[in-house]
Amino acid sequence: MYAPPSHTSFAEAKNIDRGPDHIAPDCAGQNFYTIDRGLRDLLQLYLEPADFRRLEPHFDRLGALAGGRLDELAKVADKHPPILNARDRFGRDEDWIEYHSSYREMERIAFGDFQFHAMSHRAGTLGMDRPLPAVAKYALQYLFVQAEFGLMCPISVTDTSIHLIRKFAGTELKDYLLPKMLSDDMATQWKGTQFMTERAGGSDVGAIETTARCEDGVWRLYGDKWFCSHADADVALLLARPEGAPDGTRGLALFALPRRLKDGRRNAYRIVRLKDKLGTRSMASGEILLEGAVAYLVGDAERGLKQMMEQVNLSRLSHGVRAAAMMRRCVNEALVCARTRVAFGKTIIEYPLLRRQLLKIAAPVEQALSMFLFTASAMDRANAGSQEAESSLRILTPLLKFRACRDNIPVATGAMEIRGGNGYIEEWVHARLIRDAHIGVLWEGTSNINALDIVTRAVGKSRAHRTLDVALKRLLDEATLIPAAFRDRLRVALDRTVAFAERAAADPALEESARQVASALYHITSAILMTREATQPGADARRALYARFVLEHRLSAQDPLAPRHGDWEREAAEILFSERQISIAEITGLLER
């Protein structure tokens, strides 16, 4: 029998740190709702009190799932990607995609239990007597994606496909598709998707080559779709050019393409292959060859792209939420590591340089949280008939998509670095978070496309920035608990940003400034939102400190050869990384310096 050395008692020997004890834990097993102070505070601000009380048990339940069973399933599904079977055992071209059981269980949670696909469209989900507010839906997406990103694509695109069919399809097509798509019965439920990209037309949608022919009163599609996520969905929405229609975007019509015909036979299109992707490995993306597939015209044949853009914009908002979610998971992982990892005799969060690194990844997370909840709130008000909210939504959506998705990439990398070498190992979540982060700057428009949409259309044509400017100044006026000098600095930054946006929109020579404009609009909007949120009854006031970090480091001039810190930053970091509620009185002095 082993006997410990004589100078150490057996009890002491048992408590000596072993190798595994030196490895910092991760977030596994935590409830991602209860540990998120910002989300809990802001949901009470952006939801009606009765809705918050009714839905909070579901936020809590999904938070526990995201930190527990969903996280376990997501890890397994990422290691077992879908497999395309081209033919059955008789040699028939019955191509089908085989998914791992972990993915199927996640589907049951998403489509069966929480019914993400239907919660915006009918009563009955999560015990609600009406469709859920957008704020609640996107908050639930935010919790889900902290565990699993890939499946959120089928969830979101089913939701948005239902929206387009409800809004633009004729009565007969609605009666055919909607009961199946809104069903809560997993055995009969139809999931949706969107097939848009072609080799000739990615961002340049007008170059799409897929054609539609009306043969004996039936529309049939011919062409090749190049990047089709959720490739085996039951119904796909896609753009095609009817024979004789003009070139460019004006000639594109919107169609609904069922996977199977009404008699149960396969439709005339094939999944040619699946994409071997950097990320979103759990979800099947493939190439689709259309060989005279039966499809149904949706809405006005001459307004196909305008109709499809509603789905694109809804997807852009969801992408911003997904980026916010993944960033939150990254920061939670970084914080649990920083608070438990010991190096050179101290936990690493005690080191000033590490705190600065944490601040650089924490601030974008809080910005994105405020931006997506404010944007979702604007959607709720727009759906209730507010023209002002609809105008604000026109610019908020691409702003969120543009900046949150870009921030997600450095945040994921920064969190991995805080974990150290273990973060580079696939057993930990960081590698998957980094891989998945990159798709946000590609799906539903690259950063350039979204920046140009903001400057040339939202600002230049819709003048939506003016509506947003009025709304933000009103919020500043209401934030009377914040020192006037700090609010004045925010007003000046807002005025300069709006003027810059208008110059860029008016002068084609300034197109190259579009990303700079988009970033500035995002930063000033989020800073003002966080400032106002800090003043709400019961809210944690640390959000105003994040607003100052944004103002100083994203909206103010910096000397590259001067130290980038001051006493106020060190004191602010001490407050921000404490685990207690912060009052306005504690931070007022830090906002005035």
Coordinates of C-alpha atoms in Angstrom, one line a residue:
M1 CA 0.0 0.0 0.0
Y2 CA 1.2 3.5 -0.9
A3 CA 2.2 5.6 2.1
P4 CA 2.5 9.4 1.7
P5 CA 5.8 11.0 2.8
S6 CA 6.2 11.4 6.5
H7 CA 6.0 15.2 6.4
T8 CA 2.5 15.1 4.9
S9 CA -0.5 13.7 6.5
F10 CA -2.8 11.4 4.5
A11 CA -5.6 13.9 4.7
E12 CA -3.3 16.7 3.5
A13 CA -2.1 14.4 0.7
K14 CA -5.6 13.9 -0.6
N15 CA -6.1 17.7 -0.9
I16 CA -2.9 18.4 -2.9
D17 CA -3.7 19.6 -6.4
R18 CA -3.3 17.0 -9.0
G19 CA -2.8 17.5 -12.8
P20 CA -6.5 17.8 -13.6
D21 CA -7.1 20.3 -10.8
H22 CA -4.9 22.8 -12.6
I23 CA -7.3 22.9 -15.7
A24 CA -9.8 25.7 -15.4
P25 CA -13.4 24.5 -15.7
D26 CA -15.8 25.5 -18.5
C27 CA -19.5 26.6 -18.5
A28 CA -20.8 23.1 -18.7
G29 CA -23.8 22.6 -16.4
Q30 CA -24.5 26.3 -15.9
N31 CA -27.9 27.9 -16.6
F32 CA -27.2 30.4 -19.3
Y33 CA -30.2 32.4 -18.3
T34 CA -29.6 32.8 -14.6
I35 CA -25.9 33.8 -15.1
D36 CA -26.8 36.5 -17.6
R37 CA -27.6 39.5 -15.5
G38 CA -27.9 41.8 -18.6
L39 CA -30.4 39.6 -20.3
R40 CA -32.6 39.2 -17.2
D41 CA -32.6 43.0 -16.6
L42 CA -33.3 44.0 -20.1
L43 CA -36.1 41.5 -20.7
Q44 CA -38.0 43.2 -17.9
L45 CA -37.5 46.5 -19.7
Y46 CA -38.4 45.4 -23.3
L47 CA -41.2 42.9 -22.4
E48 CA -44.6 43.7 -21.0
P49 CA -44.6 42.7 -17.3
A50 CA -47.3 40.1 -17.8
D51 CA -45.5 38.6 -20.7
F52 CA -42.2 38.5 -18.8
R53 CA -43.9 36.7 -15.8
R54 CA -45.5 34.2 -18.1
L55 CA -42.4 33.5 -20.2
E56 CA -39.6 33.7 -17.6
P57 CA -40.0 30.0 -16.6
H58 CA -39.3 29.1 -20.3
F59 CA -36.3 31.4 -20.4
D60 CA -35.0 29.6 -17.3
R61 CA -35.8 26.2 -18.7
L62 CA -34.0 26.8 -22.0
G63 CA -31.1 28.4 -20.1
A64 CA -30.6 25.2 -18.2
L65 CA -30.9 23.1 -21.4
A66 CA -28.4 25.3 -23.2
G67 CA -25.9 24.8 -20.5
G68 CA -26.7 21.1 -20.1
R69 CA -28.3 18.7 -22.5
L70 CA -28.3 20.9 -25.6
D71 CA -24.6 21.6 -25.1
E72 CA -23.9 17.9 -24.9
L73 CA -25.9 17.2 -28.0
A74 CA -24.3 20.0 -29.9
K75 CA -20.8 18.7 -29.2
V76 CA -21.7 15.3 -30.5
A77 CA -23.6 16.5 -33.6
D78 CA -20.6 18.7 -34.5
K79 CA -18.5 15.5 -34.6
H80 CA -21.0 13.5 -36.6
P81 CA -22.0 15.7 -39.6
P82 CA -24.9 14.7 -41.9
I83 CA -24.3 12.1 -44.7
L84 CA -25.9 12.2 -48.2
N85 CA -27.1 8.9 -49.5
A86 CA -27.6 9.3 -53.3
R87 CA -29.5 6.1 -54.0
D88 CA -31.5 3.5 -52.2
R89 CA -30.5 -0.2 -52.2
F90 CA -32.5 -0.8 -55.5
G91 CA -30.5 1.9 -57.3
R92 CA -33.3 4.5 -57.3
D93 CA -32.3 8.1 -57.1
E94 CA -34.0 8.6 -53.8
D95 CA -31.3 10.8 -52.3
W96 CA -31.7 11.5 -48.6
I97 CA -29.7 12.9 -45.8
E98 CA -28.8 10.9 -42.7
Y99 CA -28.5 12.8 -39.4
H100 CA -27.0 11.7 -36.2
S101 CA -29.4 11.0 -33.3
S102 CA -28.0 14.0 -31.4
Y103 CA -29.2 16.3 -34.2
R104 CA -32.6 14.7 -34.2
E105 CA -32.9 15.2 -30.5
M106 CA -32.0 18.9 -30.8
E107 CA -34.7 19.1 -33.5
R108 CA -37.3 17.7 -31.1
I109 CA -36.4 20.3 -28.5
A110 CA -36.5 23.2 -31.0
F111 CA -39.4 22.2 -33.3
G112 CA -41.4 20.0 -30.9
D113 CA -40.9 21.4 -27.4
F114 CA -40.3 25.1 -27.9
Q115 CA -41.8 25.3 -31.4
F116 CA -39.5 28.1 -32.5
H117 CA -40.9 27.8 -36.1
A118 CA -44.4 28.7 -35.0
M119 CA -44.1 31.0 -32.0
S120 CA -44.3 34.2 -34.1
H121 CA -47.3 33.0 -36.1
R122 CA -49.9 31.4 -33.9
A123 CA -51.1 31.1 -30.4
G124 CA -50.4 28.0 -28.3
T125 CA -46.6 27.9 -28.1
L126 CA -45.2 28.0 -24.5
G127 CA -48.7 28.5 -23.2
M128 CA -49.3 31.9 -24.8
D129 CA -52.7 32.9 -26.0
R130 CA -51.3 34.8 -29.0
P131 CA -48.0 34.7 -31.0
L132 CA -44.9 35.6 -29.0
P133 CA -43.5 39.1 -29.1
A134 CA -40.3 39.4 -31.2
V135 CA -38.4 40.3 -28.1
A136 CA -39.2 37.0 -26.5
K137 CA -38.6 34.9 -29.7
Y138 CA -35.2 36.4 -30.2
A139 CA -34.3 36.1 -26.5
L140 CA -35.1 32.4 -26.8
Q141 CA -33.0 32.1 -29.9
Y142 CA -30.1 33.9 -28.0
L143 CA -30.2 31.2 -25.3
F144 CA -30.5 28.3 -27.7
V145 CA -27.6 29.4 -29.9
Q146 CA -25.2 29.6 -26.9
A147 CA -25.3 25.8 -27.1
E148 CA -26.1 25.1 -30.8
F149 CA -25.6 27.4 -33.8
G150 CA -26.1 25.1 -36.8
L151 CA -29.7 24.1 -36.2
M152 CA -30.7 27.7 -35.8
C153 CA -30.6 28.0 -39.6
P154 CA -33.4 25.5 -40.2
I155 CA -35.3 27.0 -37.3
S156 CA -35.0 30.6 -38.5
V157 CA -35.6 29.8 -42.2
T158 CA -38.7 27.8 -41.4
D159 CA -40.0 30.7 -39.3
T160 CA -39.3 33.3 -42.1
S161 CA -40.7 31.0 -44.9
I162 CA -43.9 30.9 -43.0
H163 CA -43.9 34.7 -42.8
L164 CA -43.5 35.0 -46.6
I165 CA -46.2 32.4 -47.4
R166 CA -48.7 34.0 -45.0
K167 CA -48.1 37.4 -46.4
F168 CA -47.8 36.9 -50.1
A169 CA -49.1 33.5 -51.1
G170 CA -52.7 33.0 -52.5
T171 CA -55.4 31.3 -50.5
E172 CA -55.0 27.9 -52.1
L173 CA -51.2 27.8 -51.5
K174 CA -51.6 28.9 -47.9
D175 CA -54.1 26.2 -47.3
Y176 CA -51.7 23.6 -48.7
L177 CA -48.6 24.7 -46.9
L178 CA -49.3 26.5 -43.7
P179 CA -51.1 23.7 -41.7
K180 CA -48.1 21.5 -42.3
M181 CA -45.5 24.2 -41.6
L182 CA -47.2 25.4 -38.4
S183 CA -47.8 21.9 -37.0
D184 CA -46.4 20.9 -33.7
D185 CA -46.5 17.2 -34.7
M186 CA -42.9 16.2 -35.6
A187 CA -44.2 13.3 -37.7
T188 CA -46.2 15.5 -40.1
Q189 CA -44.5 18.9 -39.7
W190 CA -42.9 20.5 -42.8
K191 CA -39.8 22.5 -42.3
G192 CA -38.8 25.3 -44.7
T193 CA -35.7 26.8 -46.2
Q194 CA -34.4 29.3 -48.7
F195 CA -32.4 28.4 -51.9
M196 CA -30.9 31.7 -53.2
T197 CA -27.2 31.4 -54.1
E198 CA -26.0 30.3 -57.5
R199 CA -22.6 30.2 -59.1
A200 CA -23.5 33.2 -61.2
G201 CA -25.4 35.0 -58.5
G202 CA -24.4 35.4 -54.9
S203 CA -24.6 38.9 -53.7
D204 CA -25.4 39.8 -57.4
V205 CA -28.9 38.4 -57.2
G206 CA -29.9 39.7 -60.6
A207 CA -27.4 37.3 -62.2
I208 CA -29.5 34.3 -61.1
E209 CA -29.8 31.8 -64.0
T210 CA -32.6 29.4 -62.7
T211 CA -35.5 29.5 -65.1
A212 CA -39.2 28.9 -64.6
R213 CA -41.4 27.5 -67.4
C214 CA -45.2 27.3 -67.2
E215 CA -46.0 23.8 -68.8
D216 CA -49.6 22.8 -69.0
G217 CA -50.5 25.3 -66.3
V218 CA -47.8 24.0 -63.9
W219 CA -44.6 25.9 -63.1
R220 CA -41.4 23.9 -63.5
L221 CA -38.0 25.0 -62.4
Y222 CA -34.7 24.3 -64.2
G223 CA -31.3 25.3 -62.8
D224 CA -28.6 24.8 -60.3
K225 CA -28.6 26.3 -56.8
W226 CA -25.0 26.4 -55.4
F227 CA -25.2 26.8 -51.6
C228 CA -28.5 25.5 -50.1
S229 CA -28.6 25.3 -46.3
H230 CA -31.1 22.8 -44.8
A231 CA -30.8 21.1 -48.2
D232 CA -33.5 18.5 -47.5
A233 CA -36.2 20.8 -46.1
D234 CA -39.8 19.9 -47.0
V235 CA -40.4 23.2 -48.8
A236 CA -37.9 25.7 -50.2
L237 CA -38.5 29.3 -51.2
L238 CA -36.3 30.4 -54.1
L239 CA -36.0 32.9 -56.9
A240 CA -36.2 32.0 -60.6
R241 CA -36.7 33.9 -63.9
P242 CA -39.9 33.0 -65.8
E243 CA -39.3 32.6 -69.5
G244 CA -39.6 35.9 -71.2
A245 CA -39.1 38.0 -68.1
P246 CA -36.5 40.8 -68.2
D247 CA -32.9 40.5 -67.1
G248 CA -31.8 41.6 -63.7
T249 CA -33.7 41.6 -60.5
R250 CA -36.9 42.9 -62.1
G251 CA -37.4 39.6 -63.9
L252 CA -37.2 37.4 -60.8
A253 CA -40.2 35.7 -59.3
L254 CA -40.6 33.9 -56.0
F255 CA -41.5 30.2 -55.9
A256 CA -42.3 27.6 -53.3
L257 CA -40.7 24.3 -54.1
P258 CA -42.0 21.2 -52.2
R259 CA -39.7 18.3 -51.6
R260 CA -42.5 15.8 -52.4
L261 CA -45.5 16.2 -54.6
K262 CA -49.1 15.9 -53.4
D263 CA -49.2 12.2 -54.4
G264 CA -46.1 11.5 -52.3
R265 CA -43.6 11.1 -55.2
R266 CA -40.3 12.9 -55.1
N267 CA -40.1 16.2 -56.9
A268 CA -37.8 16.5 -59.9
Y269 CA -34.7 17.8 -58.1
R270 CA -31.6 16.2 -56.6
I271 CA -29.2 17.0 -53.8
V272 CA -26.0 16.6 -55.8
R273 CA -23.6 16.8 -52.9
L274 CA -23.2 18.2 -49.4
K275 CA -20.7 21.0 -48.7
D276 CA -17.7 20.2 -46.6
K277 CA -17.9 23.4 -44.5
L278 CA -15.6 25.2 -42.0
G279 CA -18.4 25.5 -39.5
T280 CA -22.1 24.8 -38.9
R281 CA -21.1 21.1 -39.4
S282 CA -24.3 19.7 -37.7
M283 CA -26.5 21.2 -40.4
A284 CA -26.6 20.0 -44.1
S285 CA -25.8 22.5 -46.8
G286 CA -25.7 21.2 -50.3
E287 CA -26.0 21.8 -54.1
I288 CA -29.4 21.4 -55.7
L289 CA -30.0 20.4 -59.3
L290 CA -33.5 21.4 -60.5
E291 CA -34.7 19.2 -63.4
G292 CA -38.2 20.4 -64.1
A293 CA -39.2 20.5 -60.5
V294 CA -42.8 21.5 -59.8
A295 CA -43.1 24.8 -57.9
Y296 CA -45.8 27.3 -56.9
L297 CA -45.7 31.0 -57.7
V298 CA -45.8 33.1 -54.5
G299 CA -47.3 36.5 -54.8
D300 CA -46.7 38.9 -57.7
A301 CA -44.3 37.5 -60.3
E302 CA -42.8 41.0 -60.9
R303 CA -42.0 41.5 -57.2
G304 CA -40.1 38.3 -56.4
L305 CA -37.0 39.9 -55.1
K306 CA -38.8 42.5 -53.0
Q307 CA -40.8 39.8 -51.4
M308 CA -37.8 37.6 -50.8
M309 CA -35.9 40.5 -49.2
E310 CA -38.4 40.4 -46.3
Q311 CA -37.1 36.9 -45.6
V312 CA -33.5 38.1 -46.0
N313 CA -34.0 41.0 -43.6
L314 CA -35.6 38.7 -41.0
S315 CA -32.7 36.4 -41.4
R316 CA -30.3 39.3 -41.0
L317 CA -31.8 40.1 -37.6
S318 CA -31.6 36.5 -36.6
H319 CA -28.0 36.4 -37.6
G320 CA -27.2 39.4 -35.4
V321 CA -28.9 37.6 -32.5
R322 CA -26.9 34.5 -33.2
A323 CA -23.7 36.5 -33.2
A324 CA -24.7 38.1 -29.8
A325 CA -25.4 34.6 -28.4
M326 CA -22.1 33.1 -29.5
M327 CA -20.2 36.1 -28.1
R328 CA -22.0 35.7 -24.8
R329 CA -20.9 32.1 -24.7
C330 CA -17.4 33.1 -25.5
V331 CA -17.3 35.7 -22.6
N332 CA -18.9 33.3 -20.2
E333 CA -16.2 30.8 -21.0
A334 CA -13.5 33.4 -20.7
L335 CA -14.7 34.6 -17.3
V336 CA -15.0 31.2 -15.7
C337 CA -11.5 30.5 -16.9
A338 CA -10.1 33.8 -15.8
R339 CA -11.6 33.5 -12.3
T340 CA -10.4 30.0 -11.7
R341 CA -7.1 29.6 -13.6
V342 CA -4.1 30.2 -11.4
A343 CA -0.8 31.4 -12.9
F344 CA 2.3 32.8 -11.0
G345 CA 0.4 32.6 -7.8
K346 CA -2.7 34.5 -8.7
T347 CA -6.0 34.0 -10.7
I348 CA -5.4 35.4 -14.1
I349 CA -8.2 37.9 -13.8
E350 CA -6.1 39.8 -11.3
Y351 CA -3.6 40.7 -14.0
P352 CA -4.2 44.2 -15.6
L353 CA -3.4 43.0 -19.1
L354 CA -5.8 40.1 -18.9
R355 CA -8.5 42.4 -17.6
R356 CA -8.0 44.7 -20.5
Q357 CA -8.3 41.7 -22.9
L358 CA -11.5 40.7 -21.1
L359 CA -12.9 44.2 -21.5
K360 CA -12.2 44.2 -25.2
I361 CA -14.3 41.1 -25.7
A362 CA -17.0 41.9 -23.1
A363 CA -18.0 45.3 -24.4
P364 CA -19.1 44.0 -27.9
V365 CA -21.2 41.4 -26.1
E366 CA -23.1 44.0 -24.1
Q367 CA -23.5 46.2 -27.2
A368 CA -25.0 43.3 -29.2
L369 CA -27.4 42.4 -26.4
S370 CA -28.8 46.0 -26.3
M371 CA -28.9 46.3 -30.0
F372 CA -30.8 43.1 -30.7
L373 CA -33.4 43.7 -27.9
F374 CA -34.0 47.2 -29.1
T375 CA -34.3 46.1 -32.7
A376 CA -36.7 43.3 -31.7
S377 CA -38.7 45.9 -29.7
A378 CA -38.9 48.1 -32.8
M379 CA -40.2 45.1 -34.7
D380 CA -42.9 44.5 -32.1
R381 CA -43.9 48.2 -32.3
A382 CA -43.8 48.2 -36.1
N383 CA -46.0 45.1 -36.2
A384 CA -48.4 47.0 -34.0
G385 CA -48.6 49.8 -36.6
S386 CA -45.9 52.3 -35.6
Q387 CA -44.4 54.0 -38.7
E388 CA -41.6 55.4 -36.6
A389 CA -40.6 51.9 -35.4
E390 CA -40.8 50.6 -38.9
S391 CA -38.4 53.3 -40.1
S392 CA -36.0 52.6 -37.2
L393 CA -36.2 48.9 -38.0
R394 CA -35.0 49.6 -41.5
I395 CA -31.6 50.7 -40.3
L396 CA -31.3 48.8 -37.1
T397 CA -31.5 45.4 -38.8
P398 CA -28.5 45.8 -41.1
L399 CA -26.6 47.6 -38.4
L400 CA -27.0 44.6 -36.1
K401 CA -26.1 42.1 -38.8
F402 CA -23.1 44.1 -40.0
R403 CA -21.3 44.8 -36.7
A404 CA -22.3 42.0 -34.4
C405 CA -21.3 39.4 -36.9
R406 CA -18.0 41.1 -37.5
D407 CA -17.3 41.4 -33.7
N408 CA -18.1 37.8 -33.2
I409 CA -14.9 36.7 -34.9
P410 CA -12.3 38.6 -32.7
V411 CA -14.4 37.9 -29.6
A412 CA -14.3 34.2 -30.3
T413 CA -10.5 34.3 -30.9
G414 CA -9.9 36.4 -27.8
A415 CA -11.9 34.0 -25.6
M416 CA -9.8 31.1 -27.0
E417 CA -6.6 32.9 -26.1
I418 CA -7.7 33.4 -22.5
R419 CA -8.3 29.7 -22.3
G420 CA -4.8 29.2 -23.7
G421 CA -3.7 26.1 -25.5
N422 CA -6.7 24.1 -24.4
G423 CA -8.9 26.5 -26.3
Y424 CA -7.3 25.2 -29.5
I425 CA -8.3 21.6 -28.7
E426 CA -11.6 20.3 -30.2
E427 CA -12.7 18.8 -26.9
W428 CA -13.4 22.4 -25.7
V429 CA -16.1 24.6 -27.2
H430 CA -13.8 27.4 -28.5
A431 CA -12.8 25.7 -31.8
R432 CA -16.5 25.3 -32.7
L433 CA -17.3 28.8 -31.7
I434 CA -14.5 30.2 -33.9
R435 CA -15.5 28.1 -36.9
D436 CA -19.2 29.0 -36.6
A437 CA -18.5 32.7 -36.1
H438 CA -17.2 33.2 -39.6
I439 CA -20.4 32.3 -41.4
G440 CA -22.1 35.4 -40.0
V441 CA -20.1 37.7 -42.3
L442 CA -21.2 35.5 -45.3
W443 CA -24.8 34.5 -45.0
E444 CA -27.4 37.0 -46.0
G445 CA -24.9 39.4 -47.4
T446 CA -21.2 40.1 -46.7
S447 CA -20.1 43.0 -44.6
N448 CA -19.7 45.2 -47.7
I449 CA -23.2 44.4 -48.9
N450 CA -24.7 45.2 -45.5
A451 CA -22.7 48.4 -45.1
L452 CA -23.8 49.6 -48.6
D453 CA -27.4 48.8 -47.7
I454 CA -27.1 51.0 -44.6
V455 CA -25.5 53.9 -46.4
T456 CA -27.1 53.9 -49.8
R457 CA -30.6 52.7 -48.9
A458 CA -31.4 53.0 -45.2
V459 CA -29.7 56.4 -45.0
G460 CA -29.7 57.7 -48.6
K461 CA -33.2 56.6 -49.7
S462 CA -35.3 55.7 -46.7
R463 CA -33.8 58.4 -44.4
A464 CA -34.2 56.0 -41.6
H465 CA -31.2 57.4 -39.7
R466 CA -33.3 60.6 -39.1
T467 CA -35.9 58.6 -37.2
L468 CA -33.3 56.7 -35.3
D469 CA -31.6 60.0 -34.4
V470 CA -34.8 61.4 -32.9
A471 CA -35.4 58.2 -30.9
L472 CA -31.9 58.2 -29.5
K473 CA -32.0 61.8 -28.4
R474 CA -35.2 61.2 -26.7
L475 CA -33.7 58.3 -24.8
L476 CA -30.8 60.5 -23.8
D477 CA -33.2 63.2 -22.5
E478 CA -34.9 60.5 -20.4
A479 CA -31.6 59.3 -18.8
T480 CA -31.5 62.1 -16.3
L481 CA -29.7 60.0 -13.6
I482 CA -26.6 60.0 -15.9
P483 CA -24.3 63.1 -15.5
A484 CA -25.3 65.8 -18.1
A485 CA -21.7 66.2 -19.3
F486 CA -21.5 62.5 -20.3
R487 CA -24.9 62.7 -22.1
D488 CA -23.7 65.8 -23.9
R489 CA -20.6 63.9 -25.1
L490 CA -22.9 61.2 -26.5
R491 CA -25.1 63.9 -28.3
V492 CA -22.0 65.4 -29.9
A493 CA -20.9 62.0 -31.1
L494 CA -24.4 61.2 -32.4
D495 CA -24.6 64.5 -34.3
R496 CA -21.1 63.9 -35.9
T497 CA -22.1 60.3 -36.8
V498 CA -25.3 61.4 -38.5
A499 CA -23.6 64.1 -40.4
F500 CA -20.9 61.6 -41.6
A501 CA -23.6 59.2 -42.7
E502 CA -25.4 61.9 -44.7
R503 CA -22.1 63.0 -46.4
A504 CA -21.3 59.4 -47.4
A505 CA -24.8 58.8 -48.7
A506 CA -24.8 61.9 -50.8
D507 CA -21.3 61.5 -52.3
P508 CA -20.6 58.3 -54.4
A509 CA -16.9 59.0 -53.9
L510 CA -17.3 58.2 -50.3
E511 CA -18.6 54.6 -50.9
E512 CA -15.3 53.3 -49.5
S513 CA -16.4 54.8 -46.1
A514 CA -19.5 52.8 -45.9
R515 CA -18.2 50.3 -43.4
Q516 CA -16.7 53.1 -41.2
V517 CA -20.2 54.8 -41.3
A518 CA -22.0 51.6 -40.4
S519 CA -19.7 50.9 -37.5
A520 CA -20.0 54.5 -36.1
L521 CA -23.8 54.3 -36.3
Y522 CA -23.8 50.9 -34.5
H523 CA -21.4 52.2 -31.8
I524 CA -23.2 55.4 -31.0
T525 CA -26.6 53.7 -31.0
S526 CA -25.4 50.9 -28.6
A527 CA -23.7 53.4 -26.3
I528 CA -26.8 55.5 -25.9
L529 CA -29.0 52.4 -25.4
M530 CA -26.7 51.1 -22.7
T531 CA -26.6 54.5 -21.0
R532 CA -30.4 54.7 -20.9
E533 CA -30.7 51.1 -19.8
A534 CA -28.5 51.7 -16.8
T535 CA -31.0 54.2 -15.4
Q536 CA -34.0 51.8 -15.4
P537 CA -35.5 50.8 -12.0
G538 CA -33.8 47.6 -10.8
A539 CA -31.3 47.5 -13.7
D540 CA -27.6 47.1 -13.2
A541 CA -25.8 50.4 -13.8
R542 CA -22.6 48.8 -15.1
R543 CA -24.1 49.1 -18.6
A544 CA -23.2 52.8 -18.6
L545 CA -19.6 52.0 -18.0
Y546 CA -19.6 49.8 -21.1
A547 CA -21.1 52.8 -22.9
R548 CA -18.2 55.0 -21.9
F549 CA -15.7 52.3 -23.1
V550 CA -17.5 52.4 -26.5
L551 CA -17.4 56.2 -26.5
E552 CA -13.7 56.4 -25.7
H553 CA -12.4 53.5 -27.8
R554 CA -14.8 53.4 -30.8
L555 CA -16.0 56.9 -31.2
S556 CA -13.1 59.1 -30.1
A557 CA -9.7 59.9 -31.5
Q558 CA -6.8 57.8 -30.2
D559 CA -3.1 58.6 -30.1
P560 CA -1.4 55.3 -31.2
L561 CA 1.8 56.3 -29.3
A562 CA 0.1 57.2 -26.0
P563 CA -0.9 54.7 -23.2
R564 CA -4.5 53.6 -23.8
H565 CA -5.7 53.6 -20.2
G566 CA -6.3 55.8 -17.3
D567 CA -7.2 55.5 -13.6
W568 CA -10.9 55.6 -14.5
E569 CA -10.5 52.5 -16.7
R570 CA -8.8 50.5 -13.9
E571 CA -11.5 51.5 -11.5
A572 CA -14.2 50.7 -14.0
A573 CA -12.7 47.3 -14.7
E574 CA -12.8 46.5 -11.0
I575 CA -16.5 47.3 -10.9
L576 CA -17.3 45.5 -14.2
F577 CA -15.7 42.3 -13.2
S578 CA -17.2 42.2 -9.7
E579 CA -20.1 39.8 -9.3
R580 CA -22.5 42.2 -7.5
Q581 CA -25.3 44.6 -8.5
I582 CA -24.0 48.0 -9.3
S583 CA -25.8 51.3 -8.6
I584 CA -25.8 54.6 -10.5
A585 CA -24.2 56.3 -7.5
E586 CA -21.2 54.0 -7.7
I587 CA -20.4 54.9 -11.3
T588 CA -21.4 58.6 -11.6
G589 CA -17.9 59.8 -10.8
L590 CA -16.4 57.5 -13.4
L591 CA -18.7 58.9 -16.1
E592 CA -17.7 62.5 -15.3
R593 CA -13.9 62.2 -15.4

